[in-house]
Short mmCIF file of C-alpha atoms and ligand atoms in Angstrom, two decimals:
data_model
loop_
_atom_site.label_atom_id
_atom_site.label_comp_id
_atom_site.label_asym_id
_atom_site.label_seq_id
_atom_site.Cartn_x
_atom_site.Cartn_y
_atom_site.Cartn_z
CA MET V 27 4.21 -16.40 27.46
CA ASN V 28 1.23 -16.26 30.18
CA ARG V 29 -0.37 -13.00 29.97
CA PRO V 30 0.84 -10.95 27.07
CA ASP V 31 1.09 -6.95 27.31
CA CYS V 32 -0.50 -6.95 23.92
CA ILE V 33 -2.06 -9.22 21.42
CA ILE V 34 -1.85 -8.05 17.55
CA TYR V 35 -4.78 -9.93 15.33
CA GLY V 36 -3.68 -10.26 12.18
CA LEU V 37 0.54 -10.59 11.29
CA GLY V 38 0.62 -8.87 7.63
CA TYR V 39 2.35 -6.37 6.13
CA ILE V 40 1.68 -3.94 9.29
CA GLY V 41 0.63 -6.59 12.05
CA LEU V 42 4.08 -8.55 11.87
CA PRO V 43 6.24 -5.45 12.14
CA THR V 44 4.27 -3.70 14.47
CA ALA V 45 4.26 -6.78 16.50
CA VAL V 46 8.25 -7.08 16.19
CA TYR V 47 8.27 -3.19 17.56
CA LEU V 48 6.89 -3.63 20.37
CA ALA V 49 8.41 -6.77 21.57
CA SER V 50 11.57 -4.73 20.78
CA LYS V 51 10.36 -2.13 23.22
CA ASP V 52 10.11 -4.55 25.63
CA PHE V 53 6.69 -5.42 25.74
CA ASN V 54 5.24 -9.06 25.60
CA VAL V 55 3.75 -9.73 22.47
CA TYR V 56 1.28 -12.36 21.04
CA GLY V 57 0.56 -12.49 17.42
CA VAL V 58 -2.91 -13.93 16.10
CA ASP V 59 -2.90 -15.31 12.89
CA ILE V 60 -5.34 -17.68 10.56
CA SER V 61 -2.89 -19.11 9.03
CA LEU V 62 -0.44 -21.71 10.27
CA ASP V 63 2.02 -21.54 8.08
CA ILE V 64 2.45 -17.84 8.84
CA VAL V 65 2.25 -18.34 12.85
CA GLU V 66 4.73 -21.58 12.29
CA GLY V 67 7.00 -19.00 10.07
CA ILE V 68 7.43 -16.20 12.74
CA ASN V 69 7.80 -18.81 15.98
CA ASN V 70 10.95 -20.51 13.80
CA CYS V 71 11.88 -17.48 12.17
CA ASN V 72 11.23 -18.32 9.09
CA ILE V 73 9.74 -15.30 7.14
CA GLU V 74 10.36 -14.14 3.59
CA THR V 75 10.90 -10.34 3.81
CA LYS V 76 12.05 -7.27 2.04
CA GLU V 77 11.37 -4.99 4.87
CA GLU V 78 14.51 -4.05 6.39
CA GLY V 79 15.46 -5.15 9.80
CA LEU V 80 12.62 -6.93 10.04
CA LYS V 81 13.98 -10.77 10.32
CA ASP V 82 16.92 -9.71 12.67
CA MET V 83 14.41 -7.81 14.94
CA LEU V 84 11.90 -11.11 15.23
CA SER V 85 14.88 -13.21 15.79
CA LEU V 86 16.12 -11.28 18.88
CA ALA V 87 12.68 -10.90 20.23
CA LEU V 88 12.55 -14.77 19.86
CA LYS V 89 15.44 -15.19 21.50
CA LYS V 90 14.61 -12.77 24.54
CA LYS V 91 10.93 -14.51 24.37
CA ARG V 92 9.16 -11.27 23.81
CA ILE V 93 7.20 -12.72 20.79
CA LYS V 94 5.11 -15.92 20.06
CA ALA V 95 2.97 -16.19 17.39
CA GLY V 96 -0.65 -18.68 17.49
CA LEU V 97 -3.77 -19.66 16.23
CA GLU V 98 -5.82 -19.40 19.47
CA TYR V 99 -6.48 -16.06 21.43
CA LYS V 100 -5.90 -14.90 24.55
CA LYS V 101 -6.22 -12.39 27.77
CA SER V 102 -4.25 -9.43 27.48
CA SER V 103 -5.20 -5.67 28.38
CA THR V 104 -4.33 -4.12 25.24
CA HIS V 105 -5.64 -5.55 21.81
CA ILE V 106 -4.66 -4.20 18.45
CA ILE V 107 -6.68 -5.37 15.39
CA VAL V 108 -4.31 -5.15 12.33
CA VAL V 109 -6.61 -7.53 9.98
CA PRO V 110 -7.20 -6.77 6.18
CA THR V 111 -10.25 -4.72 5.22
CA PRO V 112 -10.55 -6.11 1.39
CA PHE V 113 -13.16 -5.36 -1.17
CA LYS V 114 -16.62 -7.17 -1.66
CA ASN V 115 -18.66 -6.68 -4.65
CA LYS V 116 -17.21 -4.03 -6.81
CA ASN V 117 -15.09 -1.79 -4.65
CA GLU V 118 -17.31 -1.86 -1.54
CA PRO V 119 -14.96 -2.49 1.51
CA ASP V 120 -15.49 -5.91 3.45
CA ILE V 121 -15.46 -5.29 7.32
CA SER V 122 -16.07 -8.83 7.72
CA ILE V 123 -12.83 -9.92 8.71
CA VAL V 124 -12.65 -7.30 11.49
CA GLU V 125 -16.30 -8.27 12.40
CA ASN V 126 -15.01 -12.07 13.20
CA VAL V 127 -11.73 -10.70 15.50
CA ALA V 128 -14.40 -8.76 17.57
CA ARG V 129 -16.68 -11.53 17.94
CA LYS V 130 -14.09 -14.33 19.13
CA MET V 131 -12.01 -11.69 21.02
CA GLY V 132 -15.33 -11.02 23.14
CA ASN V 133 -14.62 -14.00 25.78
CA PHE V 134 -10.97 -12.91 26.63
CA LEU V 135 -11.81 -9.31 27.52
CA ARG V 136 -11.75 -8.26 31.20
CA VAL V 137 -12.82 -4.74 32.62
CA GLY V 138 -10.69 -2.03 31.49
CA ASP V 139 -9.38 -3.74 28.39
CA LEU V 140 -8.18 -1.23 25.56
CA VAL V 141 -9.32 -2.43 21.92
CA ILE V 142 -7.41 -0.30 19.06
CA LEU V 143 -8.18 -0.72 15.65
CA GLU V 144 -5.76 0.13 13.08
CA SER V 145 -7.38 -1.76 9.85
CA THR V 146 -8.04 0.83 7.21
CA SER V 147 -11.73 1.21 7.95
CA PRO V 148 -14.66 2.87 6.30
CA VAL V 149 -16.13 5.20 9.32
CA GLY V 150 -18.39 3.81 11.73
CA THR V 151 -16.44 0.63 12.20
CA THR V 152 -14.81 1.06 15.45
CA GLU V 153 -18.41 1.42 16.48
CA ARG V 154 -19.36 -1.54 15.18
CA VAL V 155 -16.66 -3.34 16.67
CA ARG V 156 -17.79 -1.88 20.30
CA GLU V 157 -21.22 -2.95 19.10
CA ILE V 158 -20.39 -6.52 18.77
CA ILE V 159 -18.13 -7.24 21.87
CA TYR V 160 -20.96 -5.63 23.96
CA GLU V 161 -23.69 -7.81 22.50
CA ASN V 162 -21.52 -11.03 23.47
CA ARG V 163 -20.27 -9.31 26.68
CA LEU V 164 -23.24 -7.68 28.53
CA ASP V 165 -21.38 -7.53 31.64
CA LEU V 166 -18.49 -5.53 30.09
CA LYS V 167 -20.40 -2.65 28.75
CA ASP V 168 -19.05 0.69 29.12
CA LYS V 169 -16.17 -1.03 30.84
CA LEU V 170 -13.82 -1.36 28.11
CA PHE V 171 -12.10 1.43 25.86
CA PHE V 172 -12.03 1.36 21.96
CA ALA V 173 -9.78 3.63 19.46
CA TYR V 174 -8.93 4.14 16.06
CA CYS V 175 -5.54 4.67 15.46
CA PRO V 176 -4.30 4.13 11.66
CA GLU V 177 -0.97 3.25 10.87
CA ARG V 178 0.63 5.36 8.21
CA VAL V 179 3.96 4.07 7.23
CA LEU V 180 5.77 3.48 4.04
CA PRO V 181 6.75 -0.34 3.31
CA GLY V 182 10.33 0.08 2.98
CA ARG V 183 10.78 2.24 6.05
CA ILE V 184 8.25 0.73 8.21
CA PHE V 185 10.21 0.71 11.77
CA GLU V 186 11.65 4.20 11.33
CA GLU V 187 7.94 5.62 10.57
CA LEU V 188 6.40 3.85 13.45
CA ARG V 189 8.79 5.30 15.49
CA LEU V 190 8.96 8.74 14.15
CA ASN V 191 5.03 9.26 12.15
CA ASP V 192 2.93 11.41 14.47
CA ARG V 193 -0.61 9.49 15.23
CA VAL V 194 -3.90 10.23 14.94
CA ILE V 195 -5.77 8.54 18.19
CA GLY V 196 -9.60 8.54 17.96
CA GLY V 197 -11.26 6.95 21.02
CA ILE V 198 -14.90 6.39 21.28
CA ASP V 199 -14.83 8.71 24.25
CA GLU V 200 -12.60 10.97 25.65
CA GLU V 201 -11.25 8.36 28.05
CA SER V 202 -10.39 5.44 25.53
CA SER V 203 -8.53 8.60 23.83
CA ASN V 204 -6.21 8.92 26.93
CA LYS V 205 -5.74 5.70 27.25
CA ALA V 206 -4.81 4.88 24.04
CA LYS V 207 -2.86 7.78 24.59
CA LEU V 208 -0.65 6.73 27.14
CA PHE V 209 -0.07 3.17 24.89
CA TYR V 210 1.13 4.84 21.92
CA SER V 211 3.00 7.32 23.84
CA SER V 212 5.61 4.53 25.19
CA PHE V 213 6.63 3.68 21.83
CA VAL V 214 6.35 6.53 19.36
CA ASP V 215 8.34 9.55 19.13
CA GLY V 216 5.97 11.45 16.81
CA ASN V 217 3.16 14.02 18.27
CA LEU V 218 -0.09 12.08 19.19
CA HIS V 219 -3.16 13.94 17.92
CA LEU V 220 -6.28 13.19 19.88
CA THR V 221 -9.75 13.00 18.26
CA ASN V 222 -12.89 10.71 18.18
CA ALA V 223 -12.88 7.49 16.18
CA ARG V 224 -15.02 8.40 13.14
CA THR V 225 -12.79 11.69 12.23
CA ALA V 226 -9.98 9.36 12.70
CA GLU V 227 -11.36 6.95 10.44
CA MET V 228 -12.11 9.35 8.05
CA CYS V 229 -8.46 10.84 8.49
CA LYS V 230 -6.77 7.63 7.39
CA LEU V 231 -8.59 7.69 4.02
CA VAL V 232 -8.59 11.06 3.20
CA GLU V 233 -4.87 11.00 4.00
CA ASN V 234 -4.71 8.48 0.55
CA ALA V 235 -7.44 9.85 -1.45
CA SER V 236 -5.83 13.56 -1.24
CA ARG V 237 -2.50 11.70 -2.61
CA ASP V 238 -4.82 9.56 -5.20
CA VAL V 239 -6.32 13.21 -6.62
CA GLN V 240 -3.04 14.54 -6.24
CA ILE V 241 -1.47 12.02 -8.64
CA ALA V 242 -4.38 11.94 -10.92
CA PHE V 243 -3.82 15.53 -11.22
CA ALA V 244 -0.60 14.90 -12.57
CA ASN V 245 -1.97 12.29 -15.06
CA GLU V 246 -4.62 14.19 -16.41
CA LEU V 247 -1.66 16.65 -17.58
CA SER V 248 0.52 14.21 -18.85
CA ILE V 249 -2.46 13.01 -21.47
CA ILE V 250 -3.45 17.17 -21.98
CA CYS V 251 0.51 17.48 -22.52
CA GLN V 252 0.85 14.61 -25.03
CA LYS V 253 -1.74 16.04 -27.34
CA ALA V 254 0.15 19.89 -26.54
CA LYS V 255 2.89 18.40 -27.58
CA ILE V 256 4.96 19.72 -24.19
CA ASP V 257 6.80 17.92 -22.60
CA VAL V 258 4.99 17.51 -19.03
CA TRP V 259 7.96 16.96 -17.14
CA ASP V 260 9.75 19.79 -18.12
CA LEU V 261 6.26 21.72 -17.52
CA ILE V 262 6.06 20.37 -13.80
CA TYR V 263 9.46 20.96 -13.00
CA LEU V 264 8.89 24.55 -14.24
CA ALA V 265 5.36 24.87 -12.49
CA ASN V 266 6.80 23.71 -8.91
CA LYS V 267 9.23 26.67 -9.35
CA HIS V 268 6.39 28.40 -8.03
CA PRO V 269 6.10 28.62 -3.94
CA ARG V 270 3.19 27.74 -3.24
CA VAL V 271 2.82 24.84 -6.30
CA GLN V 272 3.43 20.98 -5.72
CA ILE V 273 2.34 18.95 -8.37
CA LEU V 274 3.53 15.30 -8.10
CA SER V 275 4.59 13.17 -10.85
CA PRO V 276 2.72 11.24 -13.47
CA GLY V 277 3.08 7.53 -13.91
CA CYS V 278 1.37 4.58 -15.77
CA GLY V 279 -1.16 4.73 -12.84
CA VAL V 280 -1.57 4.11 -9.36
CA GLY V 281 -0.86 0.89 -7.29
CA GLY V 282 -0.25 -0.56 -3.94
CA HIS V 283 -2.82 -1.47 -1.51
CA CYS V 284 -3.82 1.82 -0.01
CA ILE V 285 -4.02 4.57 -2.59
CA ALA V 286 -5.56 2.91 -5.47
CA VAL V 287 -8.08 1.30 -2.48
CA ASP V 288 -8.71 3.74 0.35
CA PRO V 289 -10.91 6.20 -2.09
CA TYR V 290 -13.45 3.80 -2.95
CA PHE V 291 -14.11 3.62 0.55
CA ILE V 292 -15.08 7.19 1.12
CA TYR V 293 -16.83 6.52 -2.45
CA SER V 294 -18.57 3.47 -1.69
CA GLN V 295 -20.20 4.95 1.62
CA TYR V 296 -20.96 8.81 0.29
CA PRO V 297 -21.07 8.37 -3.65
CA LEU V 298 -22.86 11.41 -4.44
CA GLU V 299 -20.83 13.75 -2.54
CA SER V 300 -17.55 12.30 -3.49
CA LYS V 301 -16.92 13.86 -6.65
CA ILE V 302 -13.32 14.87 -7.28
CA ILE V 303 -12.46 11.27 -5.12
CA GLY V 304 -14.22 9.44 -7.66
CA GLN V 305 -13.09 11.05 -10.81
CA ALA V 306 -9.44 10.75 -9.55
CA ARG V 307 -9.70 7.21 -9.19
CA GLU V 308 -10.99 6.99 -13.25
CA ILE V 309 -8.55 9.31 -14.48
CA ASN V 310 -5.65 7.30 -12.34
CA ASN V 311 -7.37 3.86 -13.85
CA TYR V 312 -7.67 5.37 -17.13
CA LYS V 313 -3.90 6.30 -17.55
CA SER V 314 -2.94 2.50 -17.52
CA PHE V 315 -5.40 1.47 -20.14
CA TRP V 316 -4.36 4.88 -22.09
CA CYS V 317 -0.17 3.77 -21.96
CA PHE V 318 -1.27 0.72 -23.33
CA GLU V 319 -3.06 2.64 -26.34
CA LYS V 320 0.26 4.54 -26.53
CA ILE V 321 2.24 1.16 -26.66
CA GLN V 322 -0.20 -0.78 -29.02
CA ASP V 323 0.25 2.82 -31.32
CA GLN V 324 3.83 2.40 -31.24
CA ILE V 325 4.20 -1.00 -32.13
CA ASN V 326 1.55 -1.01 -34.71
CA SER V 327 3.00 2.15 -36.35
CA LEU V 328 6.41 0.66 -36.54
CA LYS V 329 5.28 -3.01 -37.82
CA GLN V 330 3.60 -1.01 -40.67
CA ASN V 331 7.11 0.65 -41.51
CA LYS V 332 8.67 -2.67 -41.67
CA GLU V 333 6.03 -3.98 -43.82
CA ASN V 334 4.86 -6.01 -41.03
CA GLN V 335 7.67 -7.77 -39.82
CA ASP V 336 7.63 -8.41 -36.27
CA VAL V 337 9.21 -5.67 -33.70
CA ASN V 338 10.85 -6.47 -30.79
CA VAL V 339 9.65 -4.60 -27.39
CA ALA V 340 11.09 -4.74 -23.87
CA ILE V 341 8.92 -3.25 -20.87
CA PHE V 342 11.09 -2.55 -17.94
CA GLY V 343 9.35 -2.47 -14.46
CA LEU V 344 6.44 -4.31 -12.83
CA THR V 345 6.26 -3.34 -9.61
CA PHE V 346 3.76 -0.85 -8.22
CA LYS V 347 6.62 1.96 -7.55
CA PRO V 348 10.25 2.35 -7.77
CA ASP V 349 12.91 0.13 -5.89
CA ILE V 350 10.28 -2.50 -4.40
CA ASP V 351 9.66 -6.22 -4.79
CA ASP V 352 6.13 -5.22 -4.19
CA VAL V 353 3.52 -6.00 -7.55
CA ARG V 354 0.08 -5.39 -5.36
CA GLU V 355 -2.54 -3.72 -7.40
CA SER V 356 0.63 -2.84 -9.75
CA PRO V 357 -0.82 -0.99 -12.99
CA ALA V 358 2.74 -1.56 -14.39
CA LEU V 359 1.96 -5.39 -14.37
CA GLU V 360 -1.73 -4.72 -15.91
CA ILE V 361 -0.16 -3.18 -18.85
CA ALA V 362 2.50 -5.96 -19.24
CA LYS V 363 0.14 -8.83 -19.01
CA LYS V 364 -2.08 -6.70 -21.66
CA VAL V 365 0.64 -6.62 -24.06
CA LEU V 366 1.46 -10.30 -23.68
CA GLN V 367 -1.98 -11.11 -24.41
CA THR V 368 -1.88 -9.03 -27.62
CA TYR V 369 0.96 -9.68 -28.85
CA GLY V 370 2.31 -12.65 -27.70
CA SER V 371 5.62 -13.58 -25.58
CA LYS V 372 7.75 -14.29 -28.97
CA ASN V 373 8.76 -10.70 -29.20
CA ILE V 374 8.14 -9.12 -26.05
CA LYS V 375 10.52 -9.30 -23.33
CA VAL V 376 9.49 -8.17 -19.90
CA CYS V 377 12.55 -6.76 -17.71
CA GLU V 378 11.98 -6.63 -13.38
CA PRO V 379 15.35 -6.96 -11.88
CA ASN V 380 13.65 -6.31 -8.36
CA LEU V 381 12.08 -9.92 -8.48
CA SER V 382 13.70 -13.28 -9.20
CA LYS V 383 10.30 -14.57 -10.57
CA ILE V 384 6.40 -13.84 -11.07
CA ASP V 385 3.52 -16.34 -12.17
CA ASN V 386 2.89 -16.75 -15.74
CA ILE V 387 5.27 -14.40 -16.89
CA ASP V 388 9.38 -15.00 -18.20
CA LEU V 389 11.64 -12.07 -16.94
CA SER V 390 14.74 -11.15 -18.90
CA ASP V 391 17.84 -9.40 -18.06
CA PHE V 392 17.15 -5.76 -18.43
CA ARG V 393 20.47 -4.93 -20.36
CA THR V 394 20.39 -7.49 -22.85
CA SER V 395 16.96 -6.70 -23.54
CA PHE V 396 17.28 -3.15 -23.68
CA ASN V 397 20.23 -3.92 -26.27
CA GLN V 398 18.33 -6.05 -28.66
CA CYS V 399 14.82 -3.99 -28.43
CA GLU V 400 13.62 -1.63 -31.13
CA ILE V 401 10.80 -0.26 -28.41
CA ALA V 402 11.73 0.26 -24.82
CA VAL V 403 8.82 0.74 -22.61
CA PHE V 404 9.71 2.47 -18.99
CA LEU V 405 6.67 1.87 -16.73
CA VAL V 406 8.35 1.94 -13.45
CA ASN V 407 11.41 4.30 -12.13
CA HIS V 408 13.86 1.87 -10.96
CA SER V 409 17.38 3.24 -10.12
CA ILE V 410 19.01 0.46 -11.81
CA PHE V 411 18.00 1.61 -15.09
CA HIS V 412 19.59 4.63 -15.10
CA SER V 413 22.65 2.34 -15.52
CA LEU V 414 21.21 2.24 -19.04
CA ASN V 415 22.22 4.62 -22.00
CA ILE V 416 18.48 5.22 -22.78
CA GLU V 417 18.96 9.13 -23.70
CA LYS V 418 21.90 8.17 -26.51
CA SER V 419 20.12 4.80 -27.75
CA LYS V 420 18.44 5.36 -31.34
CA LYS V 421 15.52 3.35 -29.74
CA ASN V 422 11.87 4.12 -29.66
CA ILE V 423 11.61 4.91 -26.04
CA LEU V 424 7.96 5.08 -24.26
CA ASP V 425 9.16 6.88 -21.01
CA PHE V 426 5.87 6.75 -18.83
CA CYS V 427 7.52 7.14 -15.51
CA GLY V 428 10.04 10.02 -16.41
CA ILE V 429 12.79 7.94 -16.50
CA LEU V 430 14.51 10.60 -19.06
CA LYS V 431 13.84 13.41 -16.88
CA ASN V 432 13.59 12.57 -13.24
CA LYS V 433 17.07 10.95 -12.52
CA LYS V 434 17.90 9.89 -9.10
N1 SAJ Q 25 2.62 7.65 -7.57
C1 SAJ Q 25 2.36 8.13 -9.08
N2 SAJ Q 25 3.04 9.62 -8.48
C2 SAJ Q 25 3.33 10.41 -7.14
C3 SAJ Q 25 3.57 9.66 -6.07
C4 SAJ Q 25 2.94 8.04 -6.48
O1 SAJ Q 25 2.16 8.07 -9.56
O2 SAJ Q 25 4.04 11.54 -7.29
C5 SAJ Q 25 2.12 6.35 -7.39
C6 SAJ Q 25 3.28 5.65 -7.14
O3 SAJ Q 25 3.82 5.07 -8.56
C7 SAJ Q 25 2.32 4.23 -6.54
C8 SAJ Q 25 1.35 4.77 -5.90
O4 SAJ Q 25 1.38 6.16 -6.45
O5 SAJ Q 25 1.63 3.71 -7.75
C9 SAJ Q 25 1.40 4.79 -4.38
O6 SAJ Q 25 2.40 5.29 -3.73
P1 SAJ Q 25 3.20 5.81 -2.87
O7 SAJ Q 25 4.44 5.64 -2.45
O8 SAJ Q 25 2.54 7.37 -2.79
O9 SAJ Q 25 2.18 5.30 -1.40
P2 SAJ Q 25 2.10 3.88 -0.82
O10 SAJ Q 25 0.80 3.21 -1.09
O11 SAJ Q 25 3.45 3.22 -0.62
O12 SAJ Q 25 1.84 4.23 0.87
C10 SAJ Q 25 0.51 5.06 1.43
C11 SAJ Q 25 1.39 6.40 2.06
N3 SAJ Q 25 0.09 7.30 1.90
C12 SAJ Q 25 0.35 8.48 1.53
O13 SAJ Q 25 1.48 8.84 1.32
C13 SAJ Q 25 -0.56 9.40 2.08
C14 SAJ Q 25 1.43 5.71 3.26
O14 SAJ Q 25 2.15 6.86 4.07
C15 SAJ Q 25 0.41 5.07 3.79
O15 SAJ Q 25 0.76 4.18 5.26
C16 SAJ Q 25 0.24 3.54 3.03
O16 SAJ Q 25 -0.21 4.38 1.49
C17 SAJ Q 25 -1.03 2.99 3.87
O17 SAJ Q 25 -0.84 1.90 4.29
O18 SAJ Q 25 -2.40 3.96 3.74
#
């Protein structure tokens, strides 16, 4: 591939599906990554993924020579940065990977090129990318286009959402917005909403922060209801019968690499002003600790009843949400680890039917474990657990995810 139509920088959870999707729309796509393993895996179609269709679409794109991955940078008219923006210190976003890409791509840019940032980023990052590029390429000053266009896809439905979701397009100036709109209109069926780069950056953060705040409300309710001896699931079901009320579901905390992370991007930049956003993070983090305390209380009280003999506990679900195999920032995993650390693995069974293995934890069959346990702790509402006869069993059930009320 001599001169690709577009380059994707970062071939991870979002970068690779985006590259493959663009290739399926007949773009010649070149993907850059720092990992030789990732690059070779893609070029040989040897990837591990549960994203439906990803491997087949990659295989087709490779056959048609529409996609190629590599370590080195190249020239192209459209550059899309989709690298990670992790944390440094305590919950402070680290944009150094984005900055490095901007530094390295400078030599390959030409008049009229479009540089798009898709990575979740603190407000001002697109301006920073422009600054870095112009520092190195004074000759191109004001001759390039820059835009921030966040992705909003849900893992598990990436291709559908890449095509159908509305997109927010934040150009650094009007011409950049229009140029980026032209690019996205060639493969997105959803509406394209134009704004400036700073608003688009904040919009991505706010979408996830707003969901975090709403989940915190549900989690706070679950803690209040326990004290008030009210079933929180019944309560939410009834309250949601009001036409303008839509309370989300409580759980064992908030996980994944988006909702549990993005609010800190706002908080770290605007700590004094982000009162609800900061509190919501605290409540959702506290909810995992609260669940662990309830498990402890239940184990200790049963132990006392049995004159200090061991009790058999089974924990159900480790992933960060139902019916996936992803444990990134998973509160369920943290709770299970804490229980194992506190009580040892002899009498604690851990069940996660969506994973074949996980580091440092022996996984057990969920049916056998349910039959043998005295305390069953449900952390994640996986569909497969509904095949257990939970309601009719005489076990001590700790239901932190609504498995008893929220049948699928
Ligand atoms: N959760 C609850 N109660 C609920 C809903 C969710 O406790 O009622 C928990 C889940 O169990 C999970 C966490 O929240 O631990 C996040 O799950 P999720 O399905 O709500 O969201 P993610 O992290 O998989 O994806 C989000 C999406 N953003 C929004 O819905 C606003 C997705 O559209 C974004 O593209 C993605 O973040 C991202 O990449 O930013």
